[in-house]
Amino acid sequence: MLQQDSIPIPSFPTVNEITGLQSAKPQTPYQVLRLLPKDATPAQQDSAIQAWFGHAEIHYSEQPDTLHLPGHEVPRDLKEVNIPQYYRENFFSTNSLYHEEVTGGHHGVAGDPVPYALHNDDIITGLLLMCFLFIMFVLSRISEFMIHQAKDFFYPSKSNNMLIETGLEIRMQIVFGVVTCLQLALIYYFYVIGYVSNSFILDSEYALLGIYMSTFIVYFCVKTLLYTMADRVFFGRRKNLQFLGSLLFITAIEGVMLFPLVLLLTYFQISVQIAVYYFIFVLAFVKILTFYKSYVIFFKQKDFFLQIILYFCTLEMIPLSVLWTALAVITNSLKVNY
């Protein structure tokens, strides 16, 4: 039989015991995070660390520091905060216009501002949407009247009966004329931006568009007044009313033809030169219709060719020239001259 060794062997703690002792009271944040599950959120980890390690209040010593270097003054007390005089006051401190709470500098480099564009304007988009809905509403409510008026325009009846218009139809056509004025103002605005200038003394583009639109409204009103005065003197009241009804119809056709151009200029940025060509085509077509209706109503039975040329140039071309001159003068007065 073997004799048992009498030398005592020291016992060391096992790995589980060491882990248990460490996990009983973590000493570092890493040990706290090891106790949490793997799917713990950052907020839960932060809360666990704050629960184990609280914020202890710092107590500074009240005893004077006598261990400073020889030949140096006593160091400043850490609890004493004293800003020098040149930090607290400056040359403008006594000035009533000085506001130290306002930051005086800007960080970084200022970027280029985004230029104004009509396709980013909510008000212009709303106006164009309203114009579209109005055109659809008019075509749906008085479409039958528009068809009869178009037939009477190109194929006038031999009888002397006039096409009777109701109050609603007349009001719709007048509002259609206002919509046409708005579209003409937008087209001329794009022309000015493309060929004349893009800087004006006005604070808002709405004011410039309002001035252009008012100019076109005055142009149509003055032209209607001139037609009324001349036609009632030379041709009578009945033919004058017939021609004014045709003039409203021509204005409505002009508004319908110009609306796609306004949409293309606003949202698809087509070339202004192409837009000018299209506008000249629409304007020539409208003037041809006006000339044709003047001939059919006033001069067909009289065979006076020279008179209709004078009539058309006096009441149609001269007001158009005056309108173009007025728009050029207004634009030149409002633009910024460098």
mmCIF file of C-alpha atoms in Angstrom:
data_model
loop_
_atom_site.group_PDB
_atom_site.id
_atom_site.type_symbol
_atom_site.label_atom_id
_atom_site.label_comp_id
_atom_site.label_asym_id
_atom_site.label_seq_id
_atom_site.Cartn_x
_atom_site.Cartn_y
_atom_site.Cartn_z
ATOM 1 C CA MET A 1 0.000 0.000 0.000
ATOM 2 C CA LEU A 2 1.109 3.485 -0.925
ATOM 3 C CA GLN A 3 1.512 6.043 1.804
ATOM 4 C CA GLN A 4 -0.523 9.209 1.454
ATOM 5 C CA ASP A 5 1.441 12.408 0.794
ATOM 6 C CA SER A 6 1.374 14.638 3.833
ATOM 7 C CA ILE A 7 2.473 17.827 1.988
ATOM 8 C CA PRO A 8 -0.551 20.138 1.756
ATOM 9 C CA ILE A 9 -1.449 21.339 -1.771
ATOM 10 C CA PRO A 10 -3.029 24.823 -1.964
ATOM 11 C CA SER A 11 -6.453 24.950 -3.630
ATOM 12 C CA PHE A 12 -7.003 27.550 -6.435
ATOM 13 C CA PRO A 13 -10.446 28.930 -7.394
ATOM 14 C CA THR A 14 -11.966 27.436 -10.448
ATOM 15 C CA VAL A 15 -12.896 29.389 -13.589
ATOM 16 C CA ASN A 16 -16.583 29.375 -12.684
ATOM 17 C CA GLU A 17 -15.787 30.794 -9.245
ATOM 18 C CA ILE A 18 -13.696 33.585 -10.777
ATOM 19 C CA THR A 19 -16.466 34.417 -13.252
ATOM 20 C CA GLY A 20 -19.015 34.408 -10.442
ATOM 21 C CA LEU A 21 -16.913 36.788 -8.377
ATOM 22 C CA GLN A 22 -16.423 39.122 -11.322
ATOM 23 C CA SER A 23 -20.072 39.040 -12.276
ATOM 24 C CA ALA A 24 -21.184 39.722 -8.744
ATOM 25 C CA LYS A 25 -19.857 43.273 -8.851
ATOM 26 C CA PRO A 26 -18.537 44.539 -12.199
ATOM 27 C CA GLN A 27 -15.581 46.844 -11.964
ATOM 28 C CA THR A 28 -15.541 48.204 -15.518
ATOM 29 C CA PRO A 29 -18.217 49.147 -18.077
ATOM 30 C CA TYR A 30 -17.048 46.257 -20.226
ATOM 31 C CA GLN A 31 -18.009 43.795 -17.513
ATOM 32 C CA VAL A 32 -21.425 45.458 -17.202
ATOM 33 C CA LEU A 33 -22.016 45.069 -20.928
ATOM 34 C CA ARG A 34 -20.991 41.398 -20.714
ATOM 35 C CA LEU A 35 -23.836 40.800 -18.268
ATOM 36 C CA LEU A 36 -26.453 42.162 -20.701
ATOM 37 C CA PRO A 37 -28.001 40.064 -23.445
ATOM 38 C CA LYS A 38 -26.585 40.425 -26.945
ATOM 39 C CA ASP A 39 -29.716 42.164 -28.312
ATOM 40 C CA ALA A 40 -29.610 45.002 -25.754
ATOM 41 C CA THR A 41 -30.186 48.410 -27.295
ATOM 42 C CA PRO A 42 -27.712 51.323 -26.808
ATOM 43 C CA ALA A 43 -30.215 52.998 -24.496
ATOM 44 C CA GLN A 44 -30.415 49.877 -22.326
ATOM 45 C CA GLN A 45 -26.607 49.593 -22.230
ATOM 46 C CA ASP A 46 -26.285 53.237 -21.182
ATOM 47 C CA SER A 47 -28.921 52.786 -18.455
ATOM 48 C CA ALA A 48 -27.146 49.701 -17.107
ATOM 49 C CA ILE A 49 -23.777 51.493 -16.927
ATOM 50 C CA GLN A 50 -25.347 54.489 -15.171
ATOM 51 C CA ALA A 51 -27.032 52.127 -12.691
ATOM 52 C CA TRP A 52 -23.719 50.461 -11.757
ATOM 53 C CA PHE A 53 -21.498 53.551 -11.820
ATOM 54 C CA GLY A 54 -23.196 56.629 -10.425
ATOM 55 C CA HIS A 55 -21.935 60.189 -10.791
ATOM 56 C CA ALA A 56 -19.911 61.072 -7.718
ATOM 57 C CA GLU A 57 -19.756 64.656 -6.590
ATOM 58 C CA ILE A 58 -16.319 66.243 -6.868
ATOM 59 C CA HIS A 59 -15.028 67.723 -3.604
ATOM 60 C CA TYR A 60 -12.089 70.040 -3.966
ATOM 61 C CA SER A 61 -9.617 70.389 -1.132
ATOM 62 C CA GLU A 62 -10.034 73.411 1.082
ATOM 63 C CA GLN A 63 -6.374 73.377 2.062
ATOM 64 C CA PRO A 64 -4.050 75.802 0.284
ATOM 65 C CA ASP A 65 -1.603 74.329 -2.191
ATOM 66 C CA THR A 66 1.858 74.745 -0.724
ATOM 67 C CA LEU A 67 3.644 72.472 -3.212
ATOM 68 C CA HIS A 68 4.076 75.067 -5.951
ATOM 69 C CA LEU A 69 7.443 75.597 -7.508
ATOM 70 C CA PRO A 70 9.815 78.051 -5.834
ATOM 71 C CA GLY A 71 9.870 81.460 -7.481
ATOM 72 C CA HIS A 72 6.309 81.107 -8.875
ATOM 73 C CA GLU A 73 3.143 82.649 -7.590
ATOM 74 C CA VAL A 74 0.448 80.706 -5.857
ATOM 75 C CA PRO A 75 -1.632 78.962 -8.568
ATOM 76 C CA ARG A 76 -5.111 80.186 -9.266
ATOM 77 C CA ASP A 77 -8.000 78.563 -7.495
ATOM 78 C CA LEU A 78 -9.912 76.225 -9.819
ATOM 79 C CA LYS A 79 -13.254 77.402 -8.451
ATOM 80 C CA GLU A 80 -12.532 81.042 -9.223
ATOM 81 C CA VAL A 81 -13.640 82.107 -12.707
ATOM 82 C CA ASN A 82 -12.511 85.606 -13.554
ATOM 83 C CA ILE A 83 -12.621 86.741 -17.200
ATOM 84 C CA PRO A 84 -10.054 89.404 -18.074
ATOM 85 C CA GLN A 85 -11.202 92.923 -18.814
ATOM 86 C CA TYR A 86 -10.418 92.780 -22.542
ATOM 87 C CA TYR A 87 -12.786 89.786 -22.850
ATOM 88 C CA ARG A 88 -15.652 91.483 -21.019
ATOM 89 C CA GLU A 89 -15.516 94.885 -22.715
ATOM 90 C CA ASN A 90 -14.549 96.196 -26.138
ATOM 91 C CA PHE A 91 -14.635 99.426 -28.078
ATOM 92 C CA PHE A 92 -18.342 99.090 -28.950
ATOM 93 C CA SER A 93 -19.628 98.070 -25.506
ATOM 94 C CA THR A 94 -21.117 101.499 -24.827
ATOM 95 C CA ASN A 95 -22.722 101.748 -28.253
ATOM 96 C CA SER A 96 -26.528 101.408 -28.204
ATOM 97 C CA LEU A 97 -26.473 99.662 -31.595
ATOM 98 C CA TYR A 98 -24.118 96.929 -30.418
ATOM 99 C CA HIS A 99 -25.780 93.563 -29.741
ATOM 100 C CA GLU A 100 -23.367 90.979 -28.478
ATOM 101 C CA GLU A 101 -25.999 88.240 -28.656
ATOM 102 C CA VAL A 102 -26.023 88.453 -32.451
ATOM 103 C CA THR A 103 -23.351 86.391 -34.140
ATOM 104 C CA GLY A 104 -21.078 88.545 -36.220
ATOM 105 C CA GLY A 105 -19.631 85.981 -38.580
ATOM 106 C CA HIS A 106 -20.685 83.216 -40.920
ATOM 107 C CA HIS A 107 -19.077 79.816 -41.142
ATOM 108 C CA GLY A 108 -18.235 78.399 -44.540
ATOM 109 C CA VAL A 109 -18.734 79.849 -47.991
ATOM 110 C CA ALA A 110 -22.154 81.033 -49.148
ATOM 111 C CA GLY A 111 -23.507 79.017 -52.052
ATOM 112 C CA ASP A 112 -25.178 80.322 -55.172
ATOM 113 C CA PRO A 113 -28.901 80.938 -54.604
ATOM 114 C CA VAL A 114 -31.346 78.901 -56.658
ATOM 115 C CA PRO A 115 -32.746 81.163 -59.411
ATOM 116 C CA TYR A 116 -36.459 81.811 -59.539
ATOM 117 C CA ALA A 117 -38.435 79.618 -61.925
ATOM 118 C CA LEU A 118 -42.148 79.559 -62.653
ATOM 119 C CA HIS A 119 -42.313 75.765 -62.601
ATOM 120 C CA ASN A 120 -41.330 75.879 -58.887
ATOM 121 C CA ASP A 121 -43.924 78.538 -58.052
ATOM 122 C CA ASP A 122 -47.003 77.129 -56.309
ATOM 123 C CA ILE A 123 -49.161 80.174 -57.104
ATOM 124 C CA ILE A 124 -48.445 80.027 -60.847
ATOM 125 C CA THR A 125 -49.081 76.284 -60.811
ATOM 126 C CA GLY A 126 -52.406 76.881 -59.063
ATOM 127 C CA LEU A 127 -53.388 79.540 -61.618
ATOM 128 C CA LEU A 128 -52.566 77.271 -64.540
ATOM 129 C CA LEU A 129 -54.492 74.432 -62.918
ATOM 130 C CA MET A 130 -57.489 76.728 -62.466
ATOM 131 C CA CYS A 131 -57.211 77.807 -66.110
ATOM 132 C CA PHE A 132 -57.203 74.176 -67.221
ATOM 133 C CA LEU A 133 -60.215 73.339 -65.067
ATOM 134 C CA PHE A 134 -62.033 76.440 -66.327
ATOM 135 C CA ILE A 135 -61.386 75.520 -69.966
ATOM 136 C CA MET A 136 -62.692 72.012 -69.342
ATOM 137 C CA PHE A 137 -65.725 73.403 -67.503
ATOM 138 C CA VAL A 138 -66.552 75.850 -70.302
ATOM 139 C CA LEU A 139 -66.187 73.217 -72.983
ATOM 140 C CA SER A 140 -68.452 70.871 -71.049
ATOM 141 C CA ARG A 141 -71.156 73.448 -70.211
ATOM 142 C CA ILE A 142 -71.407 75.415 -73.440
ATOM 143 C CA SER A 143 -69.875 72.961 -75.889
ATOM 144 C CA GLU A 144 -73.067 72.865 -77.962
ATOM 145 C CA PHE A 145 -73.133 76.650 -78.162
ATOM 146 C CA MET A 146 -69.445 76.729 -79.174
ATOM 147 C CA ILE A 147 -70.099 74.201 -81.938
ATOM 148 C CA HIS A 148 -73.034 76.229 -83.276
ATOM 149 C CA GLN A 149 -70.971 79.407 -83.064
ATOM 150 C CA ALA A 150 -68.094 77.760 -84.967
ATOM 151 C CA LYS A 151 -70.493 76.608 -87.689
ATOM 152 C CA ASP A 152 -72.018 80.069 -87.911
ATOM 153 C CA PHE A 153 -68.535 81.589 -87.963
ATOM 154 C CA PHE A 154 -67.320 79.638 -90.977
ATOM 155 C CA TYR A 155 -70.683 78.931 -92.606
ATOM 156 C CA PRO A 156 -72.892 81.974 -91.958
ATOM 157 C CA SER A 157 -76.569 81.457 -92.642
ATOM 158 C CA LYS A 158 -78.196 83.413 -95.421
ATOM 159 C CA SER A 159 -81.012 84.521 -93.141
ATOM 160 C CA ASN A 160 -80.733 87.595 -90.990
ATOM 161 C CA ASN A 161 -81.300 85.680 -87.748
ATOM 162 C CA MET A 162 -78.547 86.171 -85.172
ATOM 163 C CA LEU A 163 -77.218 83.465 -82.901
ATOM 164 C CA ILE A 164 -78.847 84.207 -79.546
ATOM 165 C CA GLU A 165 -76.462 84.074 -76.573
ATOM 166 C CA THR A 166 -77.548 83.667 -72.974
ATOM 167 C CA GLY A 167 -76.078 85.599 -70.061
ATOM 168 C CA LEU A 168 -74.107 82.546 -68.881
ATOM 169 C CA GLU A 169 -72.523 82.060 -72.288
ATOM 170 C CA ILE A 170 -71.513 85.718 -72.516
ATOM 171 C CA ARG A 171 -69.999 85.660 -69.008
ATOM 172 C CA MET A 172 -68.109 82.458 -69.802
ATOM 173 C CA GLN A 173 -66.604 84.011 -72.913
ATOM 174 C CA ILE A 174 -65.612 87.175 -71.026
ATOM 175 C CA VAL A 175 -63.840 85.103 -68.359
ATOM 176 C CA PHE A 176 -62.231 83.180 -71.216
ATOM 177 C CA GLY A 177 -60.853 86.501 -72.426
ATOM 178 C CA VAL A 178 -59.359 87.175 -68.967
ATOM 179 C CA VAL A 179 -57.712 83.719 -69.062
ATOM 180 C CA THR A 180 -56.304 84.585 -72.489
ATOM 181 C CA CYS A 181 -54.837 87.804 -71.035
ATOM 182 C CA LEU A 182 -53.148 85.783 -68.284
ATOM 183 C CA GLN A 183 -51.618 83.423 -70.845
ATOM 184 C CA LEU A 184 -50.403 86.320 -72.983
ATOM 185 C CA ALA A 185 -48.809 87.887 -69.893
ATOM 186 C CA LEU A 186 -46.963 84.637 -69.096
ATOM 187 C CA ILE A 187 -45.742 84.276 -72.684
ATOM 188 C CA TYR A 188 -44.489 87.862 -72.768
ATOM 189 C CA TYR A 189 -42.787 87.315 -69.389
ATOM 190 C CA PHE A 190 -40.842 84.366 -70.829
ATOM 191 C CA TYR A 191 -39.948 86.494 -73.858
ATOM 192 C CA VAL A 192 -38.616 89.282 -71.616
ATOM 193 C CA ILE A 193 -36.602 86.836 -69.483
ATOM 194 C CA GLY A 194 -35.115 85.245 -72.600
ATOM 195 C CA TYR A 195 -34.324 88.312 -74.710
ATOM 196 C CA VAL A 196 -34.493 91.509 -72.624
ATOM 197 C CA SER A 197 -33.562 91.137 -68.947
ATOM 198 C CA ASN A 198 -34.064 88.945 -65.900
ATOM 199 C CA SER A 199 -33.566 91.628 -63.226
ATOM 200 C CA PHE A 200 -36.287 94.116 -62.334
ATOM 201 C CA ILE A 201 -36.778 96.785 -59.722
ATOM 202 C CA LEU A 202 -39.918 95.050 -58.465
ATOM 203 C CA ASP A 203 -39.668 92.831 -55.403
ATOM 204 C CA SER A 204 -41.896 90.088 -56.795
ATOM 205 C CA GLU A 205 -42.500 88.481 -60.164
ATOM 206 C CA TYR A 206 -46.217 88.516 -59.375
ATOM 207 C CA ALA A 207 -46.257 92.299 -59.623
ATOM 208 C CA LEU A 208 -44.587 92.158 -63.040
ATOM 209 C CA LEU A 209 -47.048 89.534 -64.272
ATOM 210 C CA GLY A 210 -49.930 91.598 -62.878
ATOM 211 C CA ILE A 211 -48.734 94.671 -64.788
ATOM 212 C CA TYR A 212 -48.451 92.703 -68.031
ATOM 213 C CA MET A 213 -51.863 91.114 -67.537
ATOM 214 C CA SER A 214 -53.457 94.514 -66.788
ATOM 215 C CA THR A 215 -51.898 95.898 -69.968
ATOM 216 C CA PHE A 216 -53.433 93.130 -72.074
ATOM 217 C CA ILE A 217 -56.840 93.602 -70.415
ATOM 218 C CA VAL A 218 -56.714 97.338 -71.175
ATOM 219 C CA TYR A 219 -55.724 96.514 -74.766
ATOM 220 C CA PHE A 220 -58.740 94.258 -75.311
ATOM 221 C CA CYS A 221 -61.098 96.740 -73.641
ATOM 222 C CA VAL A 222 -59.847 99.672 -75.722
ATOM 223 C CA LYS A 223 -60.010 97.627 -78.924
ATOM 224 C CA THR A 224 -63.575 96.561 -78.135
ATOM 225 C CA LEU A 225 -64.519 100.182 -77.443
ATOM 226 C CA LEU A 226 -63.019 101.327 -80.747
ATOM 227 C CA TYR A 227 -64.845 98.577 -82.649
ATOM 228 C CA THR A 228 -68.112 99.520 -80.935
ATOM 229 C CA MET A 229 -67.777 103.211 -81.730
ATOM 230 C CA ALA A 230 -66.835 102.671 -85.381
ATOM 231 C CA ASP A 231 -69.284 99.858 -86.146
ATOM 232 C CA ARG A 232 -72.299 101.530 -84.583
ATOM 233 C CA VAL A 233 -71.612 104.728 -86.539
ATOM 234 C CA PHE A 234 -71.031 103.136 -89.957
ATOM 235 C CA PHE A 235 -72.840 99.776 -89.847
ATOM 236 C CA GLY A 236 -75.503 99.859 -87.136
ATOM 237 C CA ARG A 237 -76.148 98.258 -83.771
ATOM 238 C CA ARG A 238 -77.159 94.822 -85.013
ATOM 239 C CA LYS A 239 -73.994 94.140 -87.028
ATOM 240 C CA ASN A 240 -71.911 95.566 -84.214
ATOM 241 C CA LEU A 241 -73.351 93.028 -81.729
ATOM 242 C CA GLN A 242 -72.819 90.255 -84.248
ATOM 243 C CA PHE A 243 -69.180 91.208 -84.729
ATOM 244 C CA LEU A 244 -68.538 91.575 -80.965
ATOM 245 C CA GLY A 245 -69.873 88.046 -80.433
ATOM 246 C CA SER A 246 -67.492 86.783 -83.102
ATOM 247 C CA LEU A 247 -64.650 88.725 -81.482
ATOM 248 C CA LEU A 248 -65.284 86.988 -78.137
ATOM 249 C CA PHE A 249 -65.276 83.644 -79.919
ATOM 250 C CA ILE A 250 -61.948 84.465 -81.620
ATOM 251 C CA THR A 251 -60.442 85.456 -78.258
ATOM 252 C CA ALA A 252 -61.569 82.129 -76.762
ATOM 253 C CA ILE A 253 -59.947 80.250 -79.676
ATOM 254 C CA GLU A 254 -56.736 82.205 -79.080
ATOM 255 C CA GLY A 255 -56.741 81.226 -75.404
ATOM 256 C CA VAL A 256 -57.228 77.532 -76.214
ATOM 257 C CA MET A 257 -54.378 77.584 -78.754
ATOM 258 C CA LEU A 258 -51.980 79.407 -76.418
ATOM 259 C CA PHE A 259 -52.571 77.229 -73.352
ATOM 260 C CA PRO A 260 -50.335 74.313 -74.545
ATOM 261 C CA LEU A 261 -47.578 76.828 -75.292
ATOM 262 C CA VAL A 262 -47.773 78.210 -71.743
ATOM 263 C CA LEU A 263 -47.508 74.704 -70.277
ATOM 264 C CA LEU A 264 -44.510 73.866 -72.465
ATOM 265 C CA LEU A 265 -42.732 77.085 -71.502
ATOM 266 C CA THR A 266 -43.449 76.666 -67.796
ATOM 267 C CA TYR A 267 -42.785 72.986 -67.180
ATOM 268 C CA PHE A 268 -40.766 71.702 -70.154
ATOM 269 C CA GLN A 269 -38.490 74.744 -70.736
ATOM 270 C CA ILE A 270 -38.754 74.690 -74.520
ATOM 271 C CA SER A 271 -36.760 77.188 -76.518
ATOM 272 C CA VAL A 272 -38.096 80.734 -76.409
ATOM 273 C CA GLN A 273 -37.372 81.055 -80.117
ATOM 274 C CA ILE A 274 -39.665 78.131 -80.918
ATOM 275 C CA ALA A 275 -42.302 79.674 -78.651
ATOM 276 C CA VAL A 276 -42.016 82.990 -80.530
ATOM 277 C CA TYR A 277 -42.557 81.219 -83.866
ATOM 278 C CA TYR A 278 -45.609 79.415 -82.520
ATOM 279 C CA PHE A 279 -47.017 82.627 -81.031
ATOM 280 C CA ILE A 280 -46.553 84.461 -84.353
ATOM 281 C CA PHE A 281 -48.424 81.637 -86.079
ATOM 282 C CA VAL A 282 -51.313 81.833 -83.582
ATOM 283 C CA LEU A 283 -51.404 85.641 -83.830
ATOM 284 C CA ALA A 284 -51.475 85.532 -87.638
ATOM 285 C CA PHE A 285 -54.241 82.919 -87.545
ATOM 286 C CA VAL A 286 -56.314 85.063 -85.153
ATOM 287 C CA LYS A 287 -55.865 88.173 -87.315
ATOM 288 C CA ILE A 288 -56.900 86.239 -90.410
ATOM 289 C CA LEU A 289 -60.077 85.104 -88.630
ATOM 290 C CA THR A 290 -60.791 88.679 -87.547
ATOM 291 C CA PHE A 291 -60.216 89.972 -91.068
ATOM 292 C CA TYR A 292 -62.458 87.254 -92.504
ATOM 293 C CA LYS A 293 -65.290 87.971 -90.066
ATOM 294 C CA SER A 294 -65.036 91.728 -90.692
ATOM 295 C CA TYR A 295 -65.337 91.112 -94.392
ATOM 296 C CA VAL A 296 -68.301 88.740 -94.048
ATOM 297 C CA ILE A 297 -70.283 90.991 -91.686
ATOM 298 C CA PHE A 298 -69.495 94.489 -92.975
ATOM 299 C CA PHE A 299 -68.056 94.463 -96.514
ATOM 300 C CA LYS A 300 -69.285 91.345 -98.319
ATOM 301 C CA GLN A 301 -72.265 93.009 -99.960
ATOM 302 C CA LYS A 302 -70.455 96.264 -100.748
ATOM 303 C CA ASP A 303 -67.290 94.996 -102.482
ATOM 304 C CA PHE A 304 -65.161 97.747 -100.950
ATOM 305 C CA PHE A 305 -61.724 96.185 -100.723
ATOM 306 C CA LEU A 306 -59.803 99.372 -99.906
ATOM 307 C CA GLN A 307 -62.210 100.280 -97.127
ATOM 308 C CA ILE A 308 -61.771 96.950 -95.344
ATOM 309 C CA ILE A 309 -57.980 97.325 -95.479
ATOM 310 C CA LEU A 310 -58.230 100.769 -93.865
ATOM 311 C CA TYR A 311 -60.790 99.455 -91.380
ATOM 312 C CA PHE A 312 -58.642 96.490 -90.374
ATOM 313 C CA CYS A 313 -55.392 98.448 -90.102
ATOM 314 C CA THR A 314 -57.023 101.246 -88.076
ATOM 315 C CA LEU A 315 -58.884 99.086 -85.581
ATOM 316 C CA GLU A 316 -56.654 96.014 -85.415
ATOM 317 C CA MET A 317 -53.042 96.648 -86.429
ATOM 318 C CA ILE A 318 -52.567 100.131 -84.942
ATOM 319 C CA PRO A 319 -53.811 99.049 -81.445
ATOM 320 C CA LEU A 320 -51.518 96.017 -81.698
ATOM 321 C CA SER A 321 -48.539 98.270 -82.483
ATOM 322 C CA VAL A 322 -49.456 100.558 -79.585
ATOM 323 C CA LEU A 323 -49.669 97.495 -77.297
ATOM 324 C CA TRP A 324 -46.200 96.291 -78.299
ATOM 325 C CA THR A 325 -44.752 99.773 -77.768
ATOM 326 C CA ALA A 326 -46.430 100.090 -74.358
ATOM 327 C CA LEU A 327 -45.084 96.713 -73.242
ATOM 328 C CA ALA A 328 -41.568 97.675 -74.379
ATOM 329 C CA VAL A 329 -41.743 100.982 -72.505
ATOM 330 C CA ILE A 330 -43.041 99.293 -69.338
ATOM 331 C CA THR A 331 -40.313 96.645 -69.463
ATOM 332 C CA ASN A 332 -37.585 99.206 -70.057
ATOM 333 C CA SER A 333 -38.848 101.261 -67.094
ATOM 334 C CA LEU A 334 -38.949 98.280 -64.722
ATOM 335 C CA LYS A 335 -35.747 96.476 -65.626
ATOM 336 C CA VAL A 336 -32.474 97.090 -63.806
ATOM 337 C CA ASN A 337 -30.099 99.048 -66.025
ATOM 338 C CA TYR A 338 -26.451 98.304 -65.211
#
